[in-house]
Each structure stands twice: as structure tokens, then as C-alpha cells.
XYZ file of C-alpha atoms in Angstrom:
75
model
C 0.161 -47.411 42.993
C 0.205 -51.123 42.159
C 1.210 -53.809 44.605
C 4.771 -54.046 43.164
C 5.314 -50.257 43.665
C 3.911 -50.534 47.159
C 6.309 -53.392 48.029
C 9.259 -51.469 46.627
C 8.251 -48.390 48.652
C 7.911 -50.517 51.861
C 11.359 -52.037 51.244
C 12.810 -48.613 50.657
C 11.296 -47.298 53.908
C 12.454 -50.483 55.735
C 15.958 -50.007 54.424
C 16.034 -46.380 55.661
C 14.913 -47.544 59.074
C 17.605 -50.223 59.197
C 20.272 -47.723 58.177
C 19.124 -45.407 60.984
C 19.328 -48.234 63.498
C 22.864 -49.159 62.322
C 23.994 -45.511 62.571
C 22.584 -45.308 66.089
C 24.337 -48.529 67.036
C 27.635 -47.188 65.725
C 27.175 -43.978 67.715
C 26.350 -45.997 70.854
C 29.453 -48.178 70.355
C 31.602 -45.074 70.053
C 30.138 -43.667 73.260
C 30.740 -46.914 75.121
C 34.375 -46.684 74.031
C 34.689 -43.205 75.458
C 33.016 -43.853 78.850
C 35.918 -44.336 81.243
C 33.819 -45.380 84.250
C 32.969 -48.711 82.699
C 34.902 -51.853 83.541
C 36.384 -53.694 80.574
C 33.885 -56.542 81.146
C 30.876 -54.277 80.979
C 32.245 -52.469 77.982
C 32.773 -55.776 76.216
C 29.291 -56.966 77.146
C 27.598 -53.805 75.872
C 29.634 -54.003 72.656
C 28.553 -57.665 72.163
C 24.884 -56.757 72.674
C 25.153 -53.919 70.119
C 26.827 -56.298 67.662
C 23.985 -58.811 68.187
C 21.381 -56.132 67.440
C 23.343 -55.153 64.322
C 23.472 -58.761 63.080
C 19.698 -59.147 63.740
C 19.095 -56.007 61.650
C 21.148 -57.486 58.854
C 19.157 -60.744 59.032
C 15.881 -58.818 58.911
C 17.010 -56.980 55.751
C 18.137 -60.215 54.152
C 14.830 -61.896 54.992
C 12.782 -58.980 53.560
C 14.801 -58.898 50.326
C 14.580 -62.706 49.960
C 10.821 -62.489 50.247
C 10.706 -59.749 47.640
C 12.932 -61.745 45.308
C 10.732 -64.824 45.711
C 7.641 -62.763 45.019
C 9.242 -61.280 41.910
C 10.271 -64.664 40.595
C 6.774 -66.042 41.219
C 5.254 -63.234 39.108
């Protein structure tokens, strides 16, 4: 495998990992919504933290794809 193929494979694996993280975050958000013992403040705080993790995942993906695009344009 050449370096381009390796980078594409790494991005593919990275993308699968990110999708798994997002799916887990969505499941956790649904669970938080169903837990009745939580106060509205705690529920809102947990939801905000999950949203922050989701945004950071999105930024990580964007950064990885930007690096890949820059590398491809340099070649």
C-alpha cells in the first residue's frame, strides 16, 4: 500500500470511530432525557457537555480532512 492509500484507510477508520462516538452520544442524550430522577439543571448540564463533545468530534473530522486536502493539493 502506498502512502496515499494508507492515509485514505486511516481517514476511513477515523471516520468510523467518529460515527461510533456520535451514535453513543445520541444514545446517552436519549437516556438522560428518560431519567426522571435528574433535576432540569443537571439534565441541561449533561446535555450541554454531550453537545460539546459532539462539536469537538466534528472539529476533529474537519481538521483531519483539511490536512488530507492540503496534502493532496501539495502532491
